Amino acid sequence: MSYFDAASSAPLHPVARQALLASLDEGWADPARLYREGRRARLLLDAAREAAAEAVGCRPDELTFMSSGTRAVHAGVAGALAGRRRIGRHLIVSAVEHSSVLHSAEEWEAAGGAVTTVAVDRGGAVAVEGYEAAVRPDTALACLQSANHEVGTEQPVAEVAEVCRAAGVPLLVDAAQSLGWGAVAGPWSLLTASAHKWGGPSGVGLLAVRKGVRFAVQGPVYERESGRAAGFENLPAIVAAAASLRAVRAEAAQEAVRLRELTERIRARVPELVPDVEVVGDPVRRLPGVVTFSCLYVDGETLLHELDREGFSVSSGSSCTSSTLTPSHVLRAMGVLSEGNVRVSLPAGTPAEDVERFLNVLPGAVATVREKLGVPIPVTVREEDTLVVDALGKRCPIPVIELAKVIGDVPVGATIRVLSDDEAARLDIPAWCEMRAQEYVGEEPAEKGTAYLVRRLR
């Protein structure tokens, strides 16, 4: 079995396993106590904090160990906003942030705060000018991920941090996906990360708050971890997290070169091997091991199951794999195809042979899914010069399949009106038009669902 979902959770690094087992014997006591066992535990905790702080690029007393990366984000956003409440109640986020950031923003807005969402381009990157324009006199905090978790696009964090510093606004960076590859550049103010993303154990998050940043802990304040994290430290997991972060960093430069070569091979060959595919994400500024593509006329969940049967564990941002049948907020913000979306994220050490086998298996898997899905005969009617395709009640990817089947039935310049009540159609029909060089005219309300208008150009 080939595990290609490291962006969700990386396999436990051998160093993490060794450190975890060793610290279970040595680090079980309370590090706040003064007796021998407590002092031994404290030495382990202090050493772990120093190692992690060195990797982050902050002082040890600026770093807090949290119970998860999500908890670190929630605590970081809430604490920074509360600390600057006299400045204002305005928060800036990007449209492709991790859900932990977006959920914090939703909660802030529900409590009466203001939120500005900065858009991204088709590659998934923000423009520095977008943050510059979003900053206001009452801006309390800005958030920007270092790299995207679904498509691998790296963000211009250093440049945005300079903009924020010039405006006197702290920037919180979610570095969950990138910290294992290197420190985050630029004058950021707060940083969060999650150990299981770089091969550490789950249940350990990092929150770094620079000295001088106004920060007010929300909720009860405890004596541990500078009052920012409640409860007894999971010392064995913390030691393993810090040890593995140091280990992966030592290997990062060489491994990044190798993984980039493998993902570049996937990016180049998938469109050659499989028809009707869109590779998404920035082609240059991206994480070493992540490549994402979407396949037209494919049910994403079925494709993932087919690849699993062939021995490959991958993930997807397709609406077809979601119980809500709504596309990933990342793909939606980028305006790219969501059908049959596949994210391949290679863990360190992935053999080149596994990638070759994936490329050999993928065309057959996609063909099998397309055959299994079947193509229904579209229900069409003519309204003067417009062909109407009734896809009501049919889910991703059926509306686009039916559109593709009838585009040749109308003359160049004529319009097709696709009726759909699937939210994914709002993203996938415009994306299909761009891939097929047809004109997406827009959408309009219909008696049931929404009508999407497409004009045939060729």
Short mmCIF file of C-alpha atoms in Angstrom, two decimals:
data_model
loop_
_atom_site.label_atom_id
_atom_site.label_comp_id
_atom_site.label_asym_id
_atom_site.label_seq_id
_atom_site.Cartn_x
_atom_site.Cartn_y
_atom_site.Cartn_z
CA MET A 1 0.00 0.00 0.00
CA SER A 2 1.35 3.45 -0.96
CA TYR A 3 0.36 6.24 1.42
CA PHE A 4 0.05 9.50 -0.54
CA ASP A 5 -1.77 11.66 2.02
CA ALA A 6 1.02 13.21 4.06
CA ALA A 7 -0.64 16.64 3.95
CA SER A 8 -3.38 15.22 6.16
CA SER A 9 -1.01 13.42 8.50
CA ALA A 10 2.55 12.28 7.91
CA PRO A 11 3.69 8.82 9.01
CA LEU A 12 5.39 8.79 12.40
CA HIS A 13 9.07 9.58 11.94
CA PRO A 14 11.47 6.92 13.35
CA VAL A 15 13.06 9.57 15.58
CA ALA A 16 9.62 10.46 16.96
CA ARG A 17 8.99 6.83 17.80
CA GLN A 18 12.32 6.47 19.59
CA ALA A 19 11.87 9.70 21.54
CA LEU A 20 8.31 8.82 22.47
CA LEU A 21 9.26 5.43 23.88
CA ALA A 22 12.24 6.81 25.77
CA SER A 23 10.31 9.69 27.32
CA LEU A 24 7.52 7.36 28.45
CA ASP A 25 10.08 5.96 30.88
CA GLU A 26 11.77 9.25 31.80
CA GLY A 27 9.12 11.93 31.43
CA TRP A 28 6.07 10.68 33.26
CA ALA A 29 6.38 12.93 36.34
CA ASP A 30 5.02 16.44 36.84
CA PRO A 31 7.60 18.93 35.44
CA ALA A 32 6.33 21.56 37.90
CA ARG A 33 7.54 19.56 40.93
CA LEU A 34 10.93 19.99 42.58
CA TYR A 35 11.77 16.38 43.40
CA ARG A 36 14.11 14.29 41.29
CA GLU A 37 11.52 12.83 38.91
CA GLY A 38 9.91 16.24 38.41
CA ARG A 39 13.26 17.88 37.69
CA ARG A 40 14.05 15.17 35.15
CA ALA A 41 10.71 15.78 33.43
CA ARG A 42 11.34 19.53 33.47
CA LEU A 43 14.70 19.10 31.78
CA LEU A 44 13.01 17.11 29.00
CA LEU A 45 10.30 19.76 28.57
CA ASP A 46 12.80 22.62 28.49
CA ALA A 47 15.00 20.81 25.97
CA ALA A 48 11.98 20.12 23.74
CA ARG A 49 10.91 23.77 23.92
CA GLU A 50 14.39 24.97 22.98
CA ALA A 51 14.58 22.58 20.02
CA ALA A 52 11.13 23.53 18.75
CA ALA A 53 11.79 27.26 19.22
CA GLU A 54 15.02 26.99 17.25
CA ALA A 55 13.13 25.36 14.38
CA VAL A 56 10.36 27.97 14.49
CA GLY A 57 12.79 30.86 14.76
CA CYS A 58 11.58 32.31 18.07
CA ARG A 59 12.67 32.47 21.70
CA PRO A 60 11.84 29.47 23.92
CA ASP A 61 9.74 31.67 26.21
CA GLU A 62 7.68 32.75 23.19
CA LEU A 63 6.62 29.16 22.42
CA THR A 64 3.65 27.31 23.95
CA PHE A 65 2.81 23.64 23.46
CA MET A 66 -0.89 23.12 22.76
CA SER A 67 -3.08 20.03 22.47
CA SER A 68 -3.39 20.38 18.66
CA GLY A 69 -2.72 22.72 15.77
CA THR A 70 -6.40 23.64 15.64
CA ARG A 71 -6.38 24.54 19.33
CA ALA A 72 -3.28 26.64 18.73
CA VAL A 73 -5.05 28.56 15.96
CA HIS A 74 -8.17 29.14 18.06
CA ALA A 75 -6.12 30.30 21.05
CA GLY A 76 -3.84 32.46 18.90
CA VAL A 77 -6.63 34.23 17.02
CA ALA A 78 -8.77 34.77 20.12
CA GLY A 79 -5.85 35.94 22.27
CA ALA A 80 -4.51 38.38 19.68
CA LEU A 81 -7.93 39.86 18.96
CA ALA A 82 -8.65 40.26 22.68
CA GLY A 83 -5.25 41.81 23.30
CA ARG A 84 -5.90 44.49 20.68
CA ARG A 85 -9.57 45.14 21.39
CA ARG A 86 -8.84 48.82 22.04
CA ILE A 87 -7.40 49.13 18.51
CA GLY A 88 -10.51 47.74 16.86
CA ARG A 89 -12.52 44.67 15.94
CA HIS A 90 -11.41 44.08 12.36
CA LEU A 91 -9.88 40.75 11.27
CA ILE A 92 -8.29 39.89 7.92
CA VAL A 93 -8.08 36.32 6.55
CA SER A 94 -7.46 34.81 3.14
CA ALA A 95 -10.17 32.88 1.31
CA VAL A 96 -8.15 29.65 1.41
CA GLU A 97 -7.21 29.46 5.08
CA HIS A 98 -7.58 26.21 6.99
CA SER A 99 -11.02 25.70 8.47
CA SER A 100 -9.65 26.35 11.97
CA VAL A 101 -8.89 29.94 10.97
CA LEU A 102 -12.15 30.40 9.08
CA HIS A 103 -14.19 29.00 11.98
CA SER A 104 -12.46 31.47 14.30
CA ALA A 105 -13.34 34.26 11.87
CA GLU A 106 -16.97 33.13 11.72
CA GLU A 107 -17.17 33.13 15.51
CA TRP A 108 -15.61 36.59 15.66
CA GLU A 109 -18.07 37.94 13.10
CA ALA A 110 -21.02 36.38 14.93
CA ALA A 111 -19.88 38.20 18.07
CA GLY A 112 -20.01 41.54 16.29
CA GLY A 113 -16.52 41.74 14.81
CA ALA A 114 -15.73 42.66 11.22
CA VAL A 115 -13.96 40.27 8.84
CA THR A 116 -12.36 40.99 5.46
CA THR A 117 -11.60 37.99 3.26
CA VAL A 118 -8.76 38.47 0.77
CA ALA A 119 -9.32 36.69 -2.55
CA VAL A 120 -6.80 34.42 -4.28
CA ASP A 121 -5.85 33.94 -7.91
CA ARG A 122 -6.50 30.81 -9.93
CA GLY A 123 -3.29 29.30 -8.55
CA GLY A 124 -4.49 29.77 -4.98
CA ALA A 125 -2.16 32.62 -3.99
CA VAL A 126 -3.06 35.95 -2.44
CA ALA A 127 -1.72 39.22 -3.79
CA VAL A 128 0.28 41.30 -1.33
CA GLU A 129 -1.75 44.27 -2.52
CA GLY A 130 -4.89 42.49 -1.34
CA TYR A 131 -3.68 42.59 2.26
CA GLU A 132 -2.40 46.13 1.85
CA ALA A 133 -5.85 47.25 0.70
CA ALA A 134 -7.62 45.31 3.46
CA VAL A 135 -5.73 46.92 6.36
CA ARG A 136 -7.75 49.56 8.21
CA PRO A 137 -7.09 51.77 11.24
CA ASP A 138 -9.22 49.38 13.32
CA THR A 139 -7.54 46.18 12.10
CA ALA A 140 -6.67 44.08 15.14
CA LEU A 141 -5.17 41.01 13.41
CA ALA A 142 -4.37 39.52 10.01
CA CYS A 143 -4.02 35.79 9.29
CA LEU A 144 -2.26 34.06 6.41
CA GLN A 145 -1.24 30.43 5.97
CA SER A 146 2.32 29.78 4.84
CA ALA A 147 1.20 27.14 2.32
CA ASN A 148 -2.15 25.74 1.32
CA HIS A 149 -3.21 22.36 2.67
CA GLU A 150 -5.21 21.29 -0.41
CA VAL A 151 -3.22 22.45 -3.43
CA GLY A 152 0.23 23.12 -1.95
CA THR A 153 0.50 26.76 -3.07
CA GLU A 154 2.96 28.76 -0.99
CA GLN A 155 1.85 32.23 0.07
CA PRO A 156 3.94 35.46 0.04
CA VAL A 157 4.11 35.50 3.83
CA ALA A 158 7.29 37.57 4.15
CA GLU A 159 5.93 40.34 1.93
CA VAL A 160 2.54 40.37 3.67
CA ALA A 161 4.28 40.42 7.06
CA GLU A 162 6.20 43.53 6.01
CA VAL A 163 2.93 45.20 4.97
CA CYS A 164 1.37 44.32 8.31
CA ARG A 165 4.40 45.50 10.29
CA ALA A 166 4.37 48.84 8.48
CA ALA A 167 0.71 49.23 9.43
CA GLY A 168 1.28 48.13 13.02
CA VAL A 169 -0.91 45.05 12.59
CA PRO A 170 0.20 41.63 13.93
CA LEU A 171 0.20 38.74 11.44
CA LEU A 172 -0.68 35.21 12.54
CA VAL A 173 0.82 32.56 10.26
CA ASP A 174 -0.63 29.06 10.11
CA ALA A 175 2.54 27.12 9.28
CA ALA A 176 1.10 23.64 9.73
CA GLN A 177 1.98 22.48 6.20
CA SER A 178 5.38 24.13 5.81
CA LEU A 179 7.18 24.11 9.16
CA GLY A 180 8.75 20.71 8.54
CA TRP A 181 10.39 22.13 5.40
CA GLY A 182 11.79 25.29 6.94
CA ALA A 183 11.28 28.33 9.12
CA VAL A 184 8.76 30.95 8.03
CA ALA A 185 10.44 34.09 6.72
CA GLY A 186 9.40 37.64 7.51
CA PRO A 187 8.43 39.63 10.60
CA TRP A 188 5.40 37.57 11.60
CA SER A 189 3.90 38.11 15.04
CA LEU A 190 2.21 34.80 15.86
CA LEU A 191 2.70 31.33 14.39
CA THR A 192 0.89 28.02 14.77
CA ALA A 193 1.77 24.49 13.70
CA SER A 194 0.83 20.85 14.25
CA ALA A 195 3.27 18.01 14.95
CA HIS A 196 1.47 15.26 13.04
CA LYS A 197 2.01 17.23 9.81
CA TRP A 198 5.80 16.73 9.95
CA GLY A 199 5.90 13.18 11.31
CA GLY A 200 5.50 13.86 15.01
CA PRO A 201 2.73 12.32 17.11
CA SER A 202 -0.79 13.69 16.99
CA GLY A 203 -2.04 15.79 19.88
CA VAL A 204 0.76 18.37 19.89
CA GLY A 205 0.39 21.88 18.51
CA LEU A 206 2.67 24.90 18.65
CA LEU A 207 1.72 28.50 19.34
CA ALA A 208 4.46 31.13 19.12
CA VAL A 209 3.70 34.68 20.24
CA ARG A 210 6.48 37.22 19.74
CA LYS A 211 7.46 39.45 22.61
CA GLY A 212 5.72 42.79 22.30
CA VAL A 213 2.55 41.37 20.73
CA ARG A 214 -0.50 42.29 22.75
CA PHE A 215 -2.09 39.02 23.77
CA ALA A 216 -4.85 38.27 26.27
CA VAL A 217 -5.52 34.64 27.14
CA GLN A 218 -9.21 33.78 26.82
CA GLY A 219 -10.85 31.56 29.41
CA PRO A 220 -9.39 30.46 32.73
CA VAL A 221 -5.66 31.16 33.10
CA TYR A 222 -3.51 28.32 34.44
CA GLU A 223 0.04 28.31 35.70
CA ARG A 224 1.33 26.00 32.95
CA GLU A 225 2.58 27.03 29.50
CA SER A 226 2.51 30.77 30.30
CA GLY A 227 -1.19 30.42 31.06
CA ARG A 228 -2.01 29.78 27.40
CA ALA A 229 -2.63 26.03 27.61
CA ALA A 230 -4.60 24.32 30.35
CA GLY A 231 -3.92 20.86 31.68
CA PHE A 232 -1.00 18.55 32.30
CA GLU A 233 1.56 18.56 29.48
CA ASN A 234 1.70 15.45 27.31
CA LEU A 235 5.43 15.34 27.82
CA PRO A 236 6.28 12.17 25.87
CA ALA A 237 4.40 13.47 22.81
CA ILE A 238 5.99 16.93 23.16
CA VAL A 239 9.49 15.44 23.33
CA ALA A 240 8.76 13.26 20.30
CA ALA A 241 7.35 16.23 18.39
CA ALA A 242 10.42 18.39 19.01
CA ALA A 243 12.87 15.57 18.25
CA SER A 244 11.14 14.70 14.97
CA LEU A 245 10.95 18.37 13.90
CA ARG A 246 14.70 18.66 14.32
CA ALA A 247 15.21 15.39 12.42
CA VAL A 248 13.00 16.27 9.45
CA ARG A 249 14.62 19.69 9.19
CA ALA A 250 18.04 18.05 8.93
CA GLU A 251 16.75 16.01 5.97
CA ALA A 252 14.50 18.71 4.44
CA ALA A 253 16.75 20.36 1.85
CA GLN A 254 17.82 17.12 0.17
CA GLU A 255 14.40 15.48 0.42
CA ALA A 256 12.65 18.57 -0.98
CA VAL A 257 14.68 18.35 -4.18
CA ARG A 258 13.78 14.69 -4.62
CA LEU A 259 10.08 15.13 -3.91
CA ARG A 260 9.83 18.14 -6.22
CA GLU A 261 11.15 15.99 -9.04
CA LEU A 262 8.50 13.35 -8.31
CA THR A 263 5.62 15.80 -8.08
CA GLU A 264 6.79 17.57 -11.23
CA ARG A 265 6.65 14.20 -12.95
CA ILE A 266 3.05 13.78 -11.80
CA ARG A 267 2.08 17.32 -12.86
CA ALA A 268 3.52 16.80 -16.33
CA ARG A 269 2.36 13.27 -17.03
CA VAL A 270 -1.16 13.14 -15.61
CA PRO A 271 -2.59 15.44 -18.33
CA GLU A 272 -0.79 13.34 -20.95
CA LEU A 273 -2.10 10.04 -19.58
CA VAL A 274 -5.65 11.03 -18.66
CA PRO A 275 -7.91 13.13 -20.90
CA ASP A 276 -9.94 16.03 -19.50
CA VAL A 277 -7.75 16.81 -16.48
CA GLU A 278 -6.90 20.14 -14.87
CA VAL A 279 -3.80 20.37 -12.66
CA VAL A 280 -4.46 23.03 -10.02
CA GLY A 281 -2.30 25.12 -7.69
CA ASP A 282 0.69 27.34 -8.40
CA PRO A 283 3.10 25.52 -10.74
CA VAL A 284 6.23 26.99 -9.11
CA ARG A 285 5.58 28.32 -5.59
CA ARG A 286 4.34 25.16 -3.94
CA LEU A 287 5.24 22.62 -1.29
CA PRO A 288 7.72 19.94 -2.39
CA GLY A 289 5.47 16.88 -2.08
CA VAL A 290 1.99 18.13 -3.02
CA VAL A 291 0.26 17.98 -6.41
CA THR A 292 -3.48 18.29 -7.01
CA PHE A 293 -5.54 17.66 -10.11
CA SER A 294 -9.21 17.33 -11.06
CA CYS A 295 -10.77 14.98 -13.61
CA LEU A 296 -13.84 15.92 -15.61
CA TYR A 297 -16.80 13.52 -15.65
CA VAL A 298 -15.63 11.66 -12.53
CA ASP A 299 -17.24 11.13 -9.16
CA GLY A 300 -14.50 12.01 -6.68
CA GLU A 301 -15.52 9.54 -3.99
CA THR A 302 -15.70 6.66 -6.45
CA LEU A 303 -12.26 7.55 -7.84
CA LEU A 304 -10.72 7.58 -4.36
CA HIS A 305 -12.20 4.16 -3.65
CA GLU A 306 -10.89 2.84 -6.97
CA LEU A 307 -7.38 4.12 -6.22
CA ASP A 308 -7.61 2.61 -2.73
CA ARG A 309 -8.37 -0.77 -4.29
CA GLU A 310 -5.27 -0.32 -6.45
CA GLY A 311 -3.18 0.30 -3.33
CA PHE A 312 -2.99 4.11 -3.14
CA SER A 313 -4.21 6.31 -0.30
CA VAL A 314 -4.99 9.80 -1.61
CA SER A 315 -7.41 12.55 -0.60
CA SER A 316 -9.77 14.91 -2.36
CA GLY A 317 -11.37 18.34 -2.16
CA SER A 318 -14.15 17.32 -4.51
CA SER A 319 -17.75 18.06 -3.58
CA CYS A 320 -18.51 14.49 -4.58
CA THR A 321 -16.70 13.21 -1.50
CA SER A 322 -18.63 15.43 0.89
CA SER A 323 -21.88 14.67 2.64
CA THR A 324 -22.94 18.27 1.94
CA LEU A 325 -22.14 17.97 -1.78
CA THR A 326 -20.52 21.43 -1.70
CA PRO A 327 -17.07 21.96 -3.19
CA SER A 328 -14.00 22.59 -1.07
CA HIS A 329 -13.81 26.26 -0.05
CA VAL A 330 -10.27 26.31 -1.41
CA LEU A 331 -11.22 25.09 -4.89
CA ARG A 332 -14.25 27.37 -4.87
CA ALA A 333 -12.10 30.41 -4.00
CA MET A 334 -9.65 29.52 -6.78
CA GLY A 335 -12.44 29.07 -9.32
CA VAL A 336 -11.06 25.76 -10.57
CA LEU A 337 -12.65 22.43 -11.39
CA SER A 338 -13.74 20.43 -8.35
CA GLU A 339 -14.94 17.24 -10.05
CA GLY A 340 -12.86 14.14 -9.45
CA ASN A 341 -10.36 16.11 -7.40
CA VAL A 342 -7.28 14.19 -6.25
CA ARG A 343 -4.58 15.48 -3.91
CA VAL A 344 -1.35 13.51 -3.91
CA SER A 345 0.91 14.47 -0.99
CA LEU A 346 4.04 12.38 -0.82
CA PRO A 347 5.63 11.64 2.55
CA ALA A 348 9.39 11.86 2.92
CA GLY A 349 11.08 8.75 1.60
CA THR A 350 8.45 7.92 -1.03
CA PRO A 351 10.13 5.64 -3.60
CA ALA A 352 10.12 6.81 -7.22
CA GLU A 353 8.82 3.37 -8.14
CA ASP A 354 5.60 4.04 -6.21
CA VAL A 355 5.01 7.21 -8.20
CA GLU A 356 5.56 5.35 -11.46
CA ARG A 357 3.10 2.68 -10.39
CA PHE A 358 0.56 5.38 -9.52
CA LEU A 359 0.95 6.90 -12.99
CA ASN A 360 0.44 3.48 -14.53
CA VAL A 361 -2.67 2.78 -12.46
CA LEU A 362 -4.38 6.19 -12.67
CA PRO A 363 -5.57 6.13 -16.31
CA GLY A 364 -7.31 2.79 -15.81
CA ALA A 365 -8.84 3.92 -12.53
CA VAL A 366 -10.30 7.06 -14.10
CA ALA A 367 -11.59 5.11 -17.11
CA THR A 368 -13.21 2.55 -14.82
CA VAL A 369 -14.96 5.25 -12.80
CA ARG A 370 -16.20 7.01 -15.91
CA GLU A 371 -17.53 3.73 -17.25
CA LYS A 372 -19.19 2.84 -13.94
CA LEU A 373 -20.74 6.26 -13.65
CA GLY A 374 -22.41 5.98 -17.00
CA VAL A 375 -23.62 8.95 -18.97
CA PRO A 376 -27.38 9.51 -18.75
CA ILE A 377 -29.26 10.73 -21.77
CA PRO A 378 -29.76 14.44 -21.08
CA VAL A 379 -33.28 15.78 -20.90
CA THR A 380 -33.30 18.77 -23.26
CA VAL A 381 -35.90 21.16 -24.61
CA ARG A 382 -35.59 24.16 -26.89
CA GLU A 383 -36.70 27.62 -25.96
CA GLU A 384 -36.32 29.56 -29.21
CA ASP A 385 -32.52 29.86 -29.74
CA THR A 386 -31.63 28.33 -26.37
CA LEU A 387 -31.17 24.66 -25.56
CA VAL A 388 -32.25 23.82 -22.01
CA VAL A 389 -30.59 20.94 -20.16
CA ASP A 390 -32.55 19.74 -17.14
CA ALA A 391 -30.05 18.43 -14.57
CA LEU A 392 -32.24 19.06 -11.54
CA GLY A 393 -31.81 16.43 -8.86
CA LYS A 394 -28.58 15.17 -10.42
CA ARG A 395 -25.37 15.52 -8.48
CA CYS A 396 -21.76 16.14 -9.36
CA PRO A 397 -20.50 15.41 -11.97
CA ILE A 398 -23.73 14.71 -13.94
CA PRO A 399 -24.63 18.35 -14.78
CA VAL A 400 -21.29 18.90 -16.53
CA ILE A 401 -21.49 15.54 -18.29
CA GLU A 402 -24.90 16.45 -19.71
CA LEU A 403 -23.64 19.87 -20.79
CA ALA A 404 -20.67 18.29 -22.56
CA LYS A 405 -22.93 15.85 -24.43
CA VAL A 406 -25.13 18.52 -26.00
CA ILE A 407 -22.69 21.38 -26.66
CA GLY A 408 -22.29 20.11 -30.20
CA ASP A 409 -26.06 20.05 -30.78
CA VAL A 410 -26.32 23.83 -30.94
CA PRO A 411 -24.77 26.15 -33.56
CA VAL A 412 -21.83 28.37 -32.73
CA GLY A 413 -23.12 31.45 -30.97
CA ALA A 414 -26.15 29.69 -29.52
CA THR A 415 -26.78 29.34 -25.78
CA ILE A 416 -27.31 26.35 -23.54
CA ARG A 417 -29.21 26.82 -20.28
CA VAL A 418 -28.27 24.19 -17.67
CA LEU A 419 -30.76 23.81 -14.82
CA SER A 420 -29.15 22.45 -11.65
CA ASP A 421 -29.78 22.45 -7.91
CA ASP A 422 -26.30 21.15 -7.06
CA GLU A 423 -24.05 23.81 -5.50
CA ALA A 424 -21.02 22.28 -7.22
CA ALA A 425 -22.39 23.32 -10.61
CA ARG A 426 -21.70 26.96 -9.71
CA LEU A 427 -17.99 26.14 -9.72
CA ASP A 428 -17.69 23.29 -12.20
CA ILE A 429 -19.65 24.71 -15.13
CA PRO A 430 -17.52 27.90 -15.38
CA ALA A 431 -14.37 25.78 -14.92
CA TRP A 432 -15.53 23.44 -17.71
CA CYS A 433 -16.12 26.44 -19.99
CA GLU A 434 -12.58 27.68 -19.42
CA MET A 435 -11.12 24.23 -20.11
CA ARG A 436 -13.22 23.84 -23.28
CA ALA A 437 -12.84 27.42 -24.58
CA GLN A 438 -16.59 28.04 -24.34
CA GLU A 439 -18.16 31.20 -22.90
CA TYR A 440 -19.71 31.14 -19.47
CA VAL A 441 -22.37 33.85 -19.63
CA GLY A 442 -23.48 33.70 -16.02
CA GLU A 443 -26.30 32.40 -13.86
CA GLU A 444 -29.86 33.41 -13.18
CA PRO A 445 -32.63 32.23 -10.87
CA ALA A 446 -34.87 29.47 -12.19
CA GLU A 447 -38.22 28.13 -11.04
CA LYS A 448 -36.27 25.29 -9.46
CA GLY A 449 -32.56 25.53 -8.74
CA THR A 450 -30.36 27.82 -10.81
CA ALA A 451 -29.92 28.28 -14.56
CA TYR A 452 -26.30 28.40 -15.78
CA LEU A 453 -25.86 29.97 -19.22
CA VAL A 454 -23.17 28.78 -21.63
CA ARG A 455 -22.57 30.12 -25.14
CA ARG A 456 -20.91 27.88 -27.72
CA LEU A 457 -17.84 29.56 -29.23
CA ARG A 458 -16.48 26.75 -31.35
#
